[in-house]
Amino acid sequence: MKFDYLKDLLGNRFLDEKIDKLQYAYDATQKMYLPDCVVLPKNTEEVSKIVKFANENKIPVVARGCASGFSGGALNIDGGIALSMELMNNIIEIDLDNLIATVEPGVVNYDLQVKLKPFGLFFPPDPSSWKFSSIGGNIAENAGGPKAVKYGVVKDWVLGLEVVLADGSIINIGSKNVKDVAGYNLTQLFVGSEGTLGIITKALLKLHPIAQGSQTLQATFYDMSLAAKTVSDIIKNKIIPSSLEFVDHQAILTVEDALKANLPTDADAILIIEVEGSKFQIKEDVEKIVQICTENGAKVKIAHSIEEEESIWLARRSISPTLKRIADGKLNE
Ligand SMILES: Cc1cc2nc3c(=O)[nH]c(=O)nc-3n(C[C@H](O)[C@H](O)[C@H](O)COP(=O)(O)OP(=O)(O)OC[C@H]3O[C@@H](n4cnc5c(N)ncnc54)[C@H](O)[C@@H]3O)c2cc1C
C-alpha cells in the first residue's frame, strides 16, 4: 500500500479515515481540499523521514499549524500528505540570561505568552489570531498584529531556525548571537516562505520585557482625513504608541452589526491607540495624544478598566472575520 511506510513509522498518528481527513481539509479561507492522509509527527527525525518518503515517492506534502491562515497555504490542493505540527508543541527553553525562547513550531502563540508572563517577558508579534495560531504558522506567514507599529513583525523576532528540507535533510540556521552576520541570512529567507521552502521544526525567538503599564484610548472621528492626519501628528510628536489601529466606517458598521459593541456607527473612522511604559511616560503620552486628537476634532474615550480595554480590542480583533462574512472574496495580505 502507498502509505504503509508512514503507518509503520507513526502508528495511530497516521490517519487516513475520511472523517479524520475532513478535519484537516480546510483553513480560514473556508475552502476544502481533502488530503490523502494526515500525519502527526512528534519530533524532527519523524518530520525528516516523512518528507524524505514524500520526496522519493513524488507525493505532495503540506505543513499545517492551526489552519488559521487566510492565504490557503495549509491546503492540500493536490491531495497528498497533510503534515500537522500540532504535537510538536513544546517550549524547549526560556533562556532568561539571553531573553530567548527555543520552541517547537506547534506551540500556540497565546500559550507561549502565558508561559512568558510570570518572567515579565513577551514575544511581541501579536496577530489577532494569537489564541489559535501556531508559532510555525506565524513564522511561515511573517505574522504581525496591532503591536507592529512599535515592535515590528515576526521577522524582527526570529534569531534562528531548525528546518527540514525537501530531501529530508535537517539544517540549523541563525543562532542565539544577536550579531550573527557572517554569510547569507537564510533565517529570513524562511520567514514568510509559507511552507514552500521547508518545514520549520524549531525556532529561536527573541523576547522583550513587558512594559510597566499601558493605557488604551479610542478616538472617534467624523472626518476620515483628520483621523489619518492624527496618525502622522502622533508620530511627528515622537510618540511611538505600542498600537495604533485605524478602523474605517465600513469596518465599524460590520463589527457593530455582528457584536453589538456600542461602536459609534455615525463616525467616519476610529483610531485605537495604546501607549505603554512607566506611569510617568504613559501620563505624558496620553495627555499629548488626547490634545492631538481633540485638535483634529475627535472625541476621545480612555479605557479605565481591563474590561473597557478588552471591549475596545475585541472590536479591532473582530474586523477581519466579520468583514469576511459580508465579502466572501476578501483577500488578506
Ligand atoms: C480571525 C483571524 C485573525 C487573524 N489576524 C491576523 C493578524 O492580525 N495578523 C496576521 O499576520 N495574520 C492574521 N491571521 C492569519 C493567520 O492567523 C496567521 O497567518 C497565522 O500566522 C497562521 O498560523 P497557523 O498556525 O494557523 O498556520 P496555518 O494556517 O496552519 O499555516 C499557514 C502557512 O504556514 C505554513 N506552516 C505552518 N506551520 C509550518 C511549519 N512548521 N513549517 C513551515 N511552514 C509552516 C503552512 O504550510 C501555510 O502555508 C488571522 C486569521 C484569522 C482567522
Coordinates of C-alpha atoms and ligand atoms in Angstrom, one line a residue:
M1 CA 0.0 0.0 0.0
K2 CA 1.1 3.5 -0.9
F3 CA 1.4 4.8 2.7
D4 CA 2.5 1.6 4.6
Y5 CA 5.8 3.2 5.4
L6 CA 4.1 6.1 7.2
K7 CA 1.7 3.8 9.0
D8 CA 4.6 1.8 10.4
L9 CA 6.5 4.9 11.3
L10 CA 3.7 6.7 13.1
G11 CA 1.2 4.1 14.2
N12 CA -2.0 5.8 15.4
R13 CA -0.5 9.2 14.4
F14 CA -1.1 8.3 10.8
L15 CA -4.8 9.0 9.8
D16 CA -6.5 8.0 6.6
E17 CA -10.1 7.6 7.6
K18 CA -12.3 10.1 5.7
I19 CA -13.7 11.5 9.0
D20 CA -10.2 12.4 10.1
K21 CA -9.1 13.7 6.8
L22 CA -12.0 16.1 6.7
Q23 CA -10.8 17.8 9.8
Y24 CA -7.6 18.6 8.1
A25 CA -9.1 19.6 4.7
Y26 CA -9.8 23.3 5.4
D27 CA -8.2 26.6 6.7
A28 CA -9.6 30.1 7.3
T29 CA -10.2 30.5 3.6
Q30 CA -13.1 28.0 4.2
K31 CA -12.1 26.2 1.0
M32 CA -11.9 22.4 1.3
Y33 CA -9.3 20.0 -0.2
L34 CA -9.1 16.5 1.1
P35 CA -5.6 15.2 1.8
D36 CA -4.8 11.6 1.1
C37 CA -3.6 11.1 4.6
V38 CA -2.7 13.1 7.8
V39 CA 0.5 12.7 9.8
L40 CA 1.2 13.9 13.3
P41 CA 4.9 13.8 13.9
K42 CA 6.3 14.2 17.4
N43 CA 9.9 15.2 16.6
T44 CA 12.3 16.4 13.9
E45 CA 13.5 13.0 12.9
E46 CA 10.0 11.9 12.1
V47 CA 9.4 15.0 10.1
S48 CA 12.6 14.3 8.2
K49 CA 11.6 10.7 7.4
I50 CA 8.1 11.8 6.3
V51 CA 9.4 14.5 4.0
K52 CA 12.1 12.2 2.5
F53 CA 9.5 9.5 1.8
A54 CA 7.2 12.1 0.2
N55 CA 10.0 13.4 -1.9
E56 CA 11.1 9.9 -3.1
N57 CA 7.6 9.0 -4.0
K58 CA 6.6 12.3 -5.5
I59 CA 3.8 12.9 -3.1
P60 CA 2.8 16.5 -2.2
V61 CA 3.3 17.3 1.5
V62 CA 1.8 20.4 3.1
A63 CA 2.7 21.7 6.5
R64 CA -0.1 22.8 8.8
G65 CA -0.1 24.7 12.1
C66 CA -3.5 25.7 13.4
A67 CA -5.1 26.3 9.9
S68 CA -6.0 29.9 10.7
G69 CA -4.2 31.2 7.6
F70 CA -6.1 33.2 5.1
S71 CA -3.8 32.6 2.2
G72 CA -4.6 28.9 1.6
G73 CA -1.1 27.7 2.3
A74 CA -2.2 24.9 4.6
L75 CA -4.5 23.4 2.0
N76 CA -3.6 20.1 0.2
I77 CA -4.9 21.3 -3.2
D78 CA -3.3 18.4 -5.0
G79 CA -4.0 15.9 -2.2
G80 CA -1.0 14.2 -0.7
I81 CA 0.1 14.4 3.0
A82 CA -1.2 16.9 5.5
L83 CA 1.7 17.3 7.9
S84 CA 0.2 18.7 11.1
M85 CA 2.7 20.1 13.5
E86 CA 0.2 20.2 16.4
L87 CA 2.0 17.6 18.5
M88 CA 5.3 19.4 18.3
N89 CA 4.2 21.9 20.8
N90 CA 6.9 22.0 23.4
I91 CA 8.5 25.1 24.8
I92 CA 12.0 23.7 24.9
E93 CA 13.8 26.5 26.8
I94 CA 13.2 30.0 28.1
D95 CA 16.7 31.4 28.3
L96 CA 16.5 34.2 30.9
D97 CA 20.2 35.1 30.6
N98 CA 19.7 36.0 26.9
L99 CA 15.9 36.6 26.7
I100 CA 15.5 33.9 24.0
A101 CA 12.9 31.2 23.8
T102 CA 13.5 27.9 21.9
V103 CA 10.2 26.4 20.8
E104 CA 8.7 23.8 18.6
P105 CA 6.5 25.1 15.8
G106 CA 3.2 23.8 17.1
V107 CA 3.3 26.0 20.2
V108 CA 0.3 28.3 20.1
N109 CA 1.3 32.0 20.3
Y110 CA -1.0 32.6 23.3
D111 CA 0.3 29.6 25.2
L112 CA 3.8 31.0 24.8
Q113 CA 2.7 34.4 26.1
V114 CA 1.1 32.8 29.1
K115 CA 4.4 30.9 29.9
L116 CA 6.4 34.0 29.5
K117 CA 4.3 36.4 31.6
P118 CA 5.5 35.3 35.0
F119 CA 9.0 36.1 33.9
G120 CA 7.9 39.6 32.9
L121 CA 8.6 38.8 29.2
F122 CA 6.6 38.5 26.0
F123 CA 7.0 37.6 22.3
P124 CA 5.9 40.8 20.6
P125 CA 4.3 39.5 17.3
D126 CA 0.6 39.6 18.2
P127 CA -1.6 38.5 15.3
S128 CA -5.3 38.8 16.1
S129 CA -5.4 35.0 15.8
W130 CA -2.8 34.7 18.6
K131 CA -5.1 32.3 20.6
F132 CA -5.5 29.9 17.7
S133 CA -2.3 30.2 15.5
S134 CA 1.0 28.4 15.9
I135 CA 4.5 29.9 16.1
G136 CA 5.4 27.8 13.0
G137 CA 2.4 29.3 11.1
N138 CA 3.3 32.8 12.5
I139 CA 6.9 32.4 11.1
A140 CA 5.8 30.9 7.8
E141 CA 3.4 33.8 7.3
N142 CA 5.6 36.5 8.9
A143 CA 2.6 37.4 11.0
G144 CA 2.1 40.7 12.9
G145 CA -0.7 42.4 14.7
P146 CA -1.5 45.7 16.4
K147 CA 1.8 46.0 18.1
A148 CA 3.7 46.0 14.8
V149 CA 3.8 49.8 14.8
K150 CA 6.2 49.7 17.7
Y151 CA 7.7 46.2 17.7
G152 CA 7.6 45.1 14.0
V153 CA 6.5 41.7 12.8
V154 CA 7.8 38.1 13.2
K155 CA 10.8 38.7 11.0
D156 CA 12.2 41.1 13.7
W157 CA 12.0 38.5 16.4
V158 CA 13.3 35.2 14.9
L159 CA 17.0 34.6 15.6
G160 CA 17.4 31.1 14.2
L161 CA 15.5 28.0 12.9
E162 CA 15.8 24.3 12.5
V163 CA 14.3 23.3 9.2
V164 CA 13.7 20.0 7.3
L165 CA 14.4 20.5 3.6
A166 CA 12.5 18.7 0.8
D167 CA 15.1 15.8 0.7
G168 CA 14.6 15.2 4.4
S169 CA 17.9 16.8 5.4
I170 CA 17.9 18.9 8.6
I171 CA 19.6 22.3 8.7
N172 CA 20.2 24.7 11.6
I173 CA 20.3 28.4 10.5
G174 CA 20.9 31.5 12.6
S175 CA 21.9 31.3 16.3
K176 CA 21.4 33.0 19.7
N177 CA 24.0 35.6 18.8
V178 CA 22.5 38.9 18.0
K179 CA 25.4 39.9 15.8
D180 CA 25.3 36.8 13.7
V181 CA 26.2 38.5 10.5
A182 CA 28.5 36.2 8.5
G183 CA 27.1 34.6 5.4
Y184 CA 23.6 34.7 3.8
N185 CA 20.7 35.4 6.1
L186 CA 18.9 32.1 5.5
T187 CA 16.7 32.5 8.6
Q188 CA 15.0 35.5 7.0
L189 CA 14.5 33.5 3.7
F190 CA 12.4 31.0 5.6
V191 CA 10.4 33.7 7.5
G192 CA 7.3 34.3 5.3
S193 CA 8.0 31.4 3.0
E194 CA 4.6 29.8 3.7
G195 CA 5.9 26.3 3.9
T196 CA 7.3 26.3 0.4
L197 CA 11.0 26.0 1.3
G198 CA 11.0 23.6 4.1
I199 CA 9.3 22.5 7.4
I200 CA 10.3 24.6 10.4
T201 CA 10.8 22.2 13.3
K202 CA 12.4 24.5 15.9
A203 CA 12.7 28.3 16.4
L204 CA 14.9 30.6 18.4
L205 CA 12.7 33.6 19.3
K206 CA 13.8 36.9 20.8
L207 CA 11.8 38.0 23.8
H208 CA 11.1 41.5 25.2
P209 CA 10.4 42.7 28.8
I210 CA 6.7 43.6 29.4
A211 CA 6.2 47.3 29.9
Q212 CA 5.4 48.5 33.4
G213 CA 1.9 49.6 32.3
S214 CA -0.2 50.5 29.3
Q215 CA -3.3 52.6 28.5
T216 CA -5.7 52.2 25.7
L217 CA -7.6 55.1 24.1
Q218 CA -10.3 55.2 21.4
A219 CA -10.6 58.3 19.3
T220 CA -13.8 58.8 17.2
F221 CA -13.5 61.0 14.1
Y222 CA -16.2 62.3 11.8
D223 CA -13.8 63.1 9.1
M224 CA -11.5 60.3 7.8
S225 CA -8.8 62.6 6.6
L226 CA -8.4 64.1 10.1
A227 CA -8.1 60.6 11.5
A228 CA -5.3 59.9 9.0
K229 CA -3.6 63.3 9.9
T230 CA -3.8 62.4 13.6
V231 CA -1.7 59.3 13.0
S232 CA 1.0 61.4 11.4
D233 CA 0.7 64.1 14.1
I234 CA 1.2 61.5 16.8
I235 CA 4.4 60.1 15.2
K236 CA 5.6 63.6 14.3
N237 CA 5.4 64.4 18.1
K238 CA 7.9 61.5 18.6
I239 CA 5.3 59.3 20.4
I240 CA 5.6 55.7 19.2
P241 CA 2.4 54.0 20.5
S242 CA 2.6 50.3 21.2
S243 CA -0.5 50.0 18.9
L244 CA -2.2 52.4 16.5
E245 CA -5.1 51.0 14.6
F246 CA -7.3 52.7 12.0
V247 CA -10.9 51.4 11.8
D248 CA -12.9 52.9 8.9
H249 CA -16.6 53.5 8.6
Q250 CA -17.5 50.2 6.8
A251 CA -15.5 48.2 9.4
I252 CA -17.3 50.0 12.3
L253 CA -20.7 49.1 10.7
T254 CA -19.7 45.5 10.1
V255 CA -18.3 44.9 13.6
E256 CA -21.2 46.6 15.3
D257 CA -23.7 44.6 13.3
A258 CA -22.0 41.4 14.4
L259 CA -21.0 42.2 18.0
K260 CA -23.4 45.0 19.2
A261 CA -20.4 46.5 20.8
N262 CA -21.8 50.1 21.1
L263 CA -19.5 51.4 18.4
P264 CA -20.2 54.9 17.0
T265 CA -21.8 53.9 13.7
D266 CA -22.1 57.5 12.6
A267 CA -18.4 58.0 12.7
D268 CA -16.1 58.1 9.7
A269 CA -13.2 56.4 11.5
I270 CA -11.9 55.3 14.8
L271 CA -8.3 55.2 16.0
I272 CA -7.5 52.7 18.7
I273 CA -4.3 53.8 20.4
E274 CA -2.3 52.0 23.1
V275 CA 0.7 53.6 24.8
E276 CA 3.0 51.8 27.3
G277 CA 5.9 52.5 29.6
S278 CA 6.3 53.9 33.2
K279 CA 3.4 55.7 34.9
F280 CA 5.0 59.0 34.1
Q281 CA 5.6 58.2 30.5
I282 CA 2.1 56.9 30.0
K283 CA 0.6 60.1 31.6
E284 CA 2.7 62.3 29.4
D285 CA 1.9 60.4 26.2
V286 CA -1.8 60.1 26.9
E287 CA -2.1 63.9 27.6
K288 CA -0.3 64.7 24.4
I289 CA -2.4 62.2 22.3
V290 CA -5.7 63.5 23.7
Q291 CA -4.6 67.0 22.8
I292 CA -3.7 66.0 19.2
C293 CA -6.9 64.0 18.7
T294 CA -9.0 66.8 20.1
E295 CA -7.3 69.4 17.9
N296 CA -8.2 67.2 15.0
G297 CA -11.9 67.1 16.0
A298 CA -12.1 63.7 17.7
K299 CA -14.0 62.5 20.7
V300 CA -11.6 60.6 23.0
K301 CA -12.5 57.7 25.3
I302 CA -9.9 56.4 27.7
A303 CA -10.3 52.8 28.9
H304 CA -10.3 52.9 32.7
S305 CA -10.6 49.1 33.4
I306 CA -9.4 45.9 31.8
E307 CA -13.0 45.2 30.7
E308 CA -13.2 48.5 28.8
E309 CA -9.8 47.9 27.3
E310 CA -10.8 44.4 26.2
S311 CA -14.0 45.5 24.7
I312 CA -12.1 48.1 22.6
W313 CA -9.6 45.4 21.4
L314 CA -12.3 42.8 20.8
A315 CA -13.8 45.2 18.2
R316 CA -10.5 45.5 16.5
R317 CA -9.8 41.8 16.5
S318 CA -13.2 41.1 15.0
I319 CA -12.8 43.2 11.9
S320 CA -11.2 40.6 9.7
P321 CA -13.7 37.7 10.5
T322 CA -16.7 39.9 10.4
L323 CA -15.7 41.5 7.1
K324 CA -15.3 38.0 5.7
R325 CA -19.0 37.4 6.4
I326 CA -20.1 40.2 4.0
A327 CA -17.3 39.8 1.5
D328 CA -16.6 36.2 0.7
G329 CA -13.8 37.1 -1.8
K330 CA -11.9 39.2 0.8
L331 CA -8.2 38.7 0.4
N332 CA -5.6 39.1 3.1
E333 CA -2.1 40.1 2.5
Ligands
LIG1 C1 -9.7 35.8 12.9 C2 -8.3 35.8 12.3 C3 -7.5 36.9 12.6 C4 -6.2 36.9 12.0 N1 -5.4 38.0 12.3 C5 -4.1 38.1 11.8 C6 -3.3 39.2 12.1 O1 -3.7 40.1 12.9 N2 -2.1 39.2 11.6 C7 -1.6 38.2 10.8 O2 -0.5 38.3 10.3 N3 -2.4 37.2 10.5 C8 -3.6 37.1 11.0 N4 -4.4 36.0 10.6 C9 -3.9 35.0 9.7 C10 -3.3 33.7 10.4 O3 -3.8 33.5 11.7 C11 -1.8 33.9 10.5 O4 -1.2 33.9 9.2 C12 -1.1 32.8 11.4 O5 0.3 33.1 11.5 C13 -1.2 31.4 10.7 O6 -0.8 30.4 11.7 P1 -1.4 28.9 11.7 O7 -0.7 28.2 12.8 O8 -2.8 28.9 11.8 O9 -0.8 28.5 10.3 P2 -1.6 27.6 9.2 O10 -2.8 28.4 8.7 O11 -1.8 26.2 9.6 O12 -0.5 27.7 8.0 C14 -0.2 28.9 7.4 C15 1.0 28.7 6.5 O13 2.2 28.3 7.3 C16 2.7 27.1 6.8 N5 3.2 26.4 8.0 C17 2.6 26.2 9.2 N6 3.5 25.6 10.0 C18 4.6 25.5 9.4 C19 5.9 24.9 9.7 N7 6.1 24.4 10.9 N8 6.9 25.0 8.8 C20 6.7 25.5 7.6 N9 5.5 26.0 7.2 C21 4.5 26.0 8.1 C22 1.6 26.4 6.1 O14 2.1 25.4 5.2 C23 0.8 27.5 5.5 O15 1.5 27.9 4.3 C24 -5.7 35.9 11.2 C25 -6.5 34.8 10.9 C26 -7.8 34.8 11.5 C27 -8.7 33.6 11.2

